[in-house]
Short mmCIF file of C-alpha atoms in Angstrom, two decimals:
data_model
loop_
_atom_site.label_atom_id
_atom_site.label_comp_id
_atom_site.label_asym_id
_atom_site.label_seq_id
_atom_site.Cartn_x
_atom_site.Cartn_y
_atom_site.Cartn_z
CA ILE A 1 0.98 27.72 0.70
CA TYR A 2 1.30 25.87 -2.28
CA PHE A 3 -2.06 23.53 -1.53
CA LYS A 4 -4.11 25.39 -4.54
CA ASN A 5 -1.30 24.94 -6.99
CA ILE A 6 -0.97 21.58 -6.06
CA ILE A 7 -4.72 20.66 -6.72
CA SER A 8 -4.44 22.58 -9.75
CA ILE A 9 -1.96 19.88 -11.20
CA PHE A 10 -4.61 17.23 -10.33
CA SER A 11 -7.18 19.52 -11.84
CA TYR A 12 -6.09 20.36 -15.73
CA ASN A 13 -9.57 20.31 -17.31
CA SER A 14 -11.59 21.83 -14.48
CA ASP A 15 -12.12 25.07 -12.40
CA THR A 16 -10.54 23.76 -9.20
CA GLY A 17 -11.81 26.52 -7.33
CA LYS A 18 -14.87 25.43 -6.28
CA PHE A 19 -13.27 22.16 -5.17
CA ASP A 20 -10.39 23.81 -2.67
CA ASP A 21 -11.94 24.09 0.02
CA LEU A 22 -13.31 20.27 -0.08
CA ILE A 23 -10.25 18.48 -0.81
CA LYS A 24 -8.39 20.65 1.77
CA THR A 25 -10.57 19.62 4.66
CA HIS A 26 -10.41 15.95 3.02
CA PHE A 27 -7.33 16.50 3.37
CA TYR A 28 -7.13 17.71 7.06
CA TYR A 29 -9.02 15.18 8.43
CA LEU A 30 -6.77 12.31 6.86
CA PHE A 31 -3.94 13.93 7.53
CA PRO A 32 -3.45 12.25 10.77
CA THR A 33 -3.28 8.67 9.46
CA VAL A 34 0.40 9.24 8.11
CA LEU A 35 1.37 9.69 12.61
CA PHE A 36 -1.49 6.94 13.30
CA SER A 37 0.08 4.81 10.74
CA THR A 38 3.81 5.29 11.05
CA ILE A 39 3.17 4.45 14.68
CA SER A 40 1.47 1.12 14.00
CA ASP A 41 3.60 -0.37 11.53
CA SER A 42 6.59 0.53 13.59
CA ILE A 43 5.10 -1.82 16.61
CA ARG A 44 3.78 -4.11 14.00
CA ALA A 45 6.98 -5.03 12.48
CA LEU A 46 8.14 -5.77 16.18
CA LEU A 47 5.27 -8.40 16.87
CA ASN A 48 5.50 -9.86 13.25
CA SER A 49 9.31 -11.09 14.41
CA ARG A 50 7.45 -12.75 17.68
CA ASN A 51 4.82 -14.26 14.88
CA LYS A 52 1.65 -12.18 15.97
CA TYR A 53 0.76 -12.34 12.18
CA LEU A 54 -3.24 -12.83 13.13
CA VAL A 55 -3.43 -9.49 15.64
CA THR A 56 -1.35 -7.47 13.11
CA SER A 57 -3.21 -8.38 10.45
CA LEU A 58 -6.80 -8.61 12.14
CA THR A 59 -5.74 -4.59 13.12
CA GLN A 60 -5.42 -3.23 9.32
CA LEU A 61 -9.04 -4.41 9.14
CA TYR A 62 -9.80 -1.64 11.38
CA PRO A 63 -9.72 1.33 8.66
CA VAL A 64 -12.16 -0.28 6.42
CA VAL A 65 -14.40 -1.64 8.88
CA PHE A 66 -14.83 1.83 10.66
CA THR A 67 -15.01 3.79 7.39
CA ILE A 68 -18.43 1.43 6.50
CA ILE A 69 -19.92 2.07 9.82
CA CYS A 70 -19.59 5.91 9.36
CA LEU A 71 -21.11 5.64 5.46
CA TYR A 72 -23.67 3.40 6.79
CA PHE A 73 -24.77 5.02 10.71
CA PHE A 74 -23.13 8.69 10.17
CA LEU A 75 -23.73 9.78 6.68
CA PRO A 76 -26.44 12.36 7.53
CA ASP A 77 -24.39 14.06 10.25
CA PHE A 78 -21.30 13.86 8.28
CA GLY A 79 -22.34 14.46 4.93
CA ILE A 80 -19.75 13.97 2.61
CA TYR A 81 -17.19 13.81 4.78
CA ALA A 82 -17.76 10.60 6.51
CA LEU A 83 -15.43 8.49 4.23
CA SER A 84 -12.47 10.59 5.47
CA ILE A 85 -13.31 10.75 9.30
CA GLY A 86 -14.18 7.11 9.67
CA PHE A 87 -10.46 6.41 7.97
CA THR A 88 -9.08 8.00 10.17
CA ILE A 89 -11.20 6.57 12.81
CA GLY A 90 -10.37 3.17 11.68
CA TYR A 91 -6.39 4.01 11.63
CA LEU A 92 -6.64 5.62 15.52
CA PHE A 93 -8.20 2.55 17.03
CA GLU A 94 -5.78 0.50 14.56
CA LEU A 95 -2.68 2.40 16.88
CA ILE A 96 -4.36 1.88 20.27
CA THR A 97 -5.03 -1.84 20.07
CA MET A 98 -1.19 -2.17 18.57
CA ILE A 99 -0.03 -0.42 21.91
CA ILE A 100 -2.20 -2.52 24.34
CA VAL A 101 -0.71 -5.71 22.30
CA PHE A 102 3.25 -3.93 22.42
CA ARG A 103 2.17 -3.78 25.82
CA LEU A 104 1.17 -7.15 26.47
CA GLU A 105 3.78 -8.68 24.63
CA LYS A 106 6.28 -6.52 26.97
CA PHE A 107 8.90 -6.22 24.58
CA PRO A 108 12.28 -5.41 26.70
CA PHE A 109 13.75 -2.15 26.05
CA ASN A 110 16.78 0.06 27.11
CA LEU A 111 15.94 3.88 26.78
CA VAL A 112 19.70 4.60 26.91
CA PHE A 113 20.17 5.69 23.29
CA ARG A 114 24.01 5.11 21.88
CA PHE A 115 24.81 6.03 18.32
CA THR A 116 26.37 2.52 17.85
CA LYS A 117 27.06 0.78 14.42
CA SER A 118 23.90 -0.88 14.65
CA ILE A 119 22.40 2.46 14.57
CA LYS A 120 24.49 4.02 11.96
CA LEU A 121 23.36 0.82 9.78
CA LEU A 122 19.69 1.43 10.66
CA ILE A 123 19.62 5.15 9.87
CA ASN A 124 21.52 4.91 6.44
CA GLN A 125 18.96 1.52 5.62
CA ALA A 126 16.40 3.97 6.70
CA PHE A 127 17.24 6.68 4.14
CA HIS A 128 17.33 4.05 0.92
CA LYS A 129 14.25 2.22 2.10
CA THR A 130 12.24 5.91 2.46
CA SER A 131 13.17 7.25 -0.78
CA ALA A 132 12.91 3.74 -2.13
CA SER A 133 9.19 4.31 -1.30
CA LEU A 134 9.26 7.74 -2.51
CA PHE A 135 9.80 7.03 -5.69
CA THR A 136 7.17 4.15 -5.97
CA ALA A 137 4.57 6.25 -4.61
CA ILE A 138 5.27 8.92 -6.92
CA VAL A 139 4.04 6.41 -9.55
CA PRO A 140 0.33 6.40 -9.25
CA VAL A 141 0.45 10.49 -9.01
CA VAL A 142 2.26 10.58 -12.56
CA ASN A 143 -0.48 8.48 -13.86
CA GLN A 144 -3.02 10.60 -12.83
CA ILE A 145 -1.45 13.60 -13.74
CA PHE A 146 -1.03 12.09 -17.41
CA ALA A 147 -4.76 11.07 -17.34
CA VAL A 148 -6.14 14.32 -16.39
CA ARG A 149 -4.21 15.62 -19.60
CA GLN A 150 -6.80 13.18 -21.66
CA ALA A 151 -10.45 12.72 -21.81
CA ALA A 152 -12.71 13.47 -19.48
CA GLY A 153 -12.93 10.96 -16.69
CA SER A 154 -9.71 9.50 -17.56
CA VAL A 155 -8.64 8.98 -13.85
CA SER A 156 -12.31 7.23 -12.72
CA LEU A 157 -11.79 4.76 -15.13
CA ILE A 158 -8.05 3.92 -14.45
CA ILE A 159 -9.40 3.65 -10.58
CA TYR A 160 -12.20 1.48 -11.62
CA ALA A 161 -9.92 -0.60 -13.72
CA GLN A 162 -7.37 -0.78 -10.76
CA LYS A 163 -9.74 -2.21 -8.03
CA VAL A 164 -9.47 -5.95 -8.62
CA PRO A 165 -6.20 -6.08 -9.73
CA LEU A 166 -5.20 -3.92 -6.61
CA PHE A 167 -7.09 -5.61 -4.21
CA ILE A 168 -5.50 -8.66 -5.10
CA ASN A 169 -2.27 -7.49 -4.86
CA VAL A 170 -2.97 -6.14 -0.99
CA VAL A 171 -4.30 -9.46 0.04
CA LEU A 172 -1.15 -11.21 -1.20
CA THR A 173 1.80 -8.45 -0.29
CA MET A 174 -0.11 -8.45 3.25
CA SER A 175 -0.24 -12.47 3.35
CA ILE A 176 2.76 -13.38 1.99
CA GLY A 177 5.15 -9.88 2.22
CA VAL A 178 4.75 -9.46 5.65
CA THR A 179 5.11 -12.99 6.62
CA ILE A 180 8.50 -13.41 4.36
CA LEU A 181 10.55 -11.06 5.75
CA PRO A 182 10.87 -12.39 9.27
CA TYR A 183 11.81 -15.97 7.42
CA PHE A 184 13.96 -14.10 5.06
CA SER A 185 15.99 -12.48 8.31
CA ASN A 186 15.94 -15.66 10.14
CA LYS A 187 17.58 -17.60 7.27
CA VAL A 188 20.35 -15.02 6.71
CA VAL A 189 21.34 -14.61 10.40
CA SER A 190 21.11 -18.73 10.43
CA PRO A 191 24.43 -20.39 11.26
CA ILE A 192 23.42 -22.43 7.96
CA PRO A 193 24.86 -20.37 5.32
CA TYR A 194 21.64 -18.86 3.53
CA LYS A 195 21.41 -20.40 -0.11
CA PRO A 196 20.49 -18.75 -2.79
CA LYS A 197 18.25 -21.59 -4.16
CA ASP A 198 16.16 -20.92 -1.62
CA TYR A 199 14.79 -17.84 -2.81
CA TYR A 200 14.39 -18.53 -6.71
CA ASN A 201 12.48 -21.92 -5.30
CA ILE A 202 10.10 -19.03 -3.50
CA ILE A 203 9.67 -16.53 -6.22
CA SER A 204 9.55 -19.44 -9.20
CA LEU A 205 6.24 -21.28 -7.01
CA LEU A 206 5.25 -17.57 -6.65
CA PHE A 207 5.60 -16.11 -10.21
CA PHE A 208 3.46 -18.70 -12.05
CA GLY A 209 1.17 -19.82 -9.09
CA SER A 210 -0.16 -15.92 -9.53
CA ALA A 211 0.61 -16.28 -13.42
CA LEU A 212 -1.65 -18.85 -13.89
CA VAL A 213 -4.44 -17.02 -11.55
CA CYS A 214 -3.75 -14.43 -13.68
CA SER A 215 -4.54 -16.14 -16.83
CA ILE A 216 -7.53 -17.43 -15.77
CA LEU A 217 -8.86 -13.47 -14.81
CA PHE A 218 -7.22 -11.77 -18.01
CA LEU A 219 -9.71 -14.57 -20.01
CA LEU A 220 -12.67 -13.15 -17.74
CA SER A 221 -11.51 -9.73 -17.47
CA GLY A 222 -14.69 -8.48 -19.12
CA PHE A 223 -17.40 -10.90 -17.28
CA ILE A 224 -15.83 -9.32 -13.76
CA VAL A 225 -16.06 -5.73 -15.22
CA LYS A 226 -19.54 -5.64 -16.84
CA LEU A 227 -20.81 -7.90 -13.30
CA LEU A 228 -18.63 -4.99 -11.13
CA PHE A 229 -19.35 -1.60 -12.80
CA LEU A 230 -21.81 -2.04 -15.58
CA ARG A 231 -24.84 0.18 -13.75
CA GLY A 232 -25.39 3.55 -13.61
CA LYS A 233 -23.97 6.44 -15.99
CA ILE A 234 -21.13 3.80 -16.94
CA ASN A 235 -21.95 3.06 -20.64
CA MET A 236 -20.62 0.05 -22.98
CA LEU A 237 -17.67 1.89 -24.17
CA GLU A 238 -16.12 2.75 -20.88
CA ILE A 239 -16.82 -0.67 -19.79
CA THR A 240 -14.69 -1.23 -22.75
CA ILE A 241 -11.98 0.61 -21.65
CA ILE A 242 -12.02 -0.62 -18.26
CA ASN A 243 -11.71 -3.74 -19.82
CA GLN A 244 -8.32 -3.08 -21.48
CA LEU A 245 -7.32 -1.57 -18.61
CA GLN A 246 -7.87 -4.10 -16.21
CA LYS A 247 -6.18 -6.86 -18.26
CA ILE A 248 -2.96 -4.71 -18.34
CA TYR A 249 -2.86 -4.82 -14.35
CA PHE A 250 -3.79 -8.39 -14.18
CA LEU A 251 -0.47 -8.81 -16.27
CA GLN A 252 1.83 -6.68 -13.93
CA ILE A 253 0.35 -9.04 -11.08
CA PRO A 254 3.03 -11.96 -11.25
CA PHE A 255 6.40 -9.53 -11.28
CA TYR A 256 4.53 -7.23 -9.06
CA LEU A 257 4.81 -10.25 -6.57
CA VAL A 258 7.69 -11.31 -7.54
CA ALA A 259 9.18 -7.92 -6.99
CA ILE A 260 7.87 -7.65 -3.48
CA MET A 261 9.65 -10.82 -2.77
CA ALA A 262 13.08 -9.27 -3.90
CA VAL A 263 12.23 -6.15 -1.85
CA ARG A 264 12.00 -8.34 1.18
CA LEU A 265 15.03 -10.27 0.43
CA LEU A 266 16.87 -7.39 -0.38
CA THR A 267 15.81 -5.91 3.11
CA ALA A 268 16.38 -8.61 5.18
CA LEU A 269 20.40 -8.33 3.75
CA ASN A 270 20.85 -4.82 4.35
CA LYS A 271 20.78 -3.70 0.74
CA ASN A 272 18.24 -1.30 0.73
CA LYS A 273 20.24 0.74 -2.13
CA HIS A 274 19.73 -1.50 -4.73
CA THR A 275 15.78 -1.06 -4.14
CA LEU A 276 16.17 2.43 -4.16
CA TYR A 277 17.96 1.91 -7.93
CA GLY A 278 15.06 -0.07 -8.66
CA SER A 279 12.15 2.39 -7.61
CA ILE A 280 13.87 5.23 -9.70
CA VAL A 281 13.77 2.80 -12.70
CA LEU A 282 10.54 2.18 -12.09
CA LEU A 283 9.43 5.68 -12.05
CA LEU A 284 11.44 6.46 -15.43
#
């Protein structure tokens, strides 16, 4: 009912009428990914508990691969919707693969539901985790709402500037963040008392290592931007803006990775309430 009003928030400087049907159709194509990814992520967490990182990591490439296939082979058939359709098909095949692997692993399940203390703790932690994720997810939305109130094309410049830093964040988060959660969880329940020193050693190594890499990327930022984006209708003024924005995002990477480690540790300790507080501060 309020879809048109929501669209207008993100189209402050333009007439949204001609874009309504286009955005709605993309939305309908993409919406099933919410269900597919939710189930896949739940299965992925169980598989990670058995150290099946190879399978859970490779399946995350499906959306990218199927999107490329649709754009390359079916663009004449699907037109502008090839991107959304390929993305959704990728998530569907990811879900199918995860279910097959899950069945092969033969996880023991008791279908008798009992509202135990553990279930209560899970629900409580899930509420805090979901709320924290909600506040974190709103941050890029707020960025875009403010950006569209600036000069035309501001959102596009921000998106271009985020490409390389976001790629680094995603790769490192997948490789380090996913594997560190079972590590912390095992440490917490281990008979040997958990030592905070272990955590500080990890984040120190991660912070200074990523800071060194990002310092190099910061110095090479101008070259990277020109190499990737200086073509078509993008001019040198826009390249300069993208370069400045990209440098800011490079500076965020070490702190982002440390924050991810903190979130994983808090999750292992069932302290997601603090994650919620942190996400509120981030949004503000």
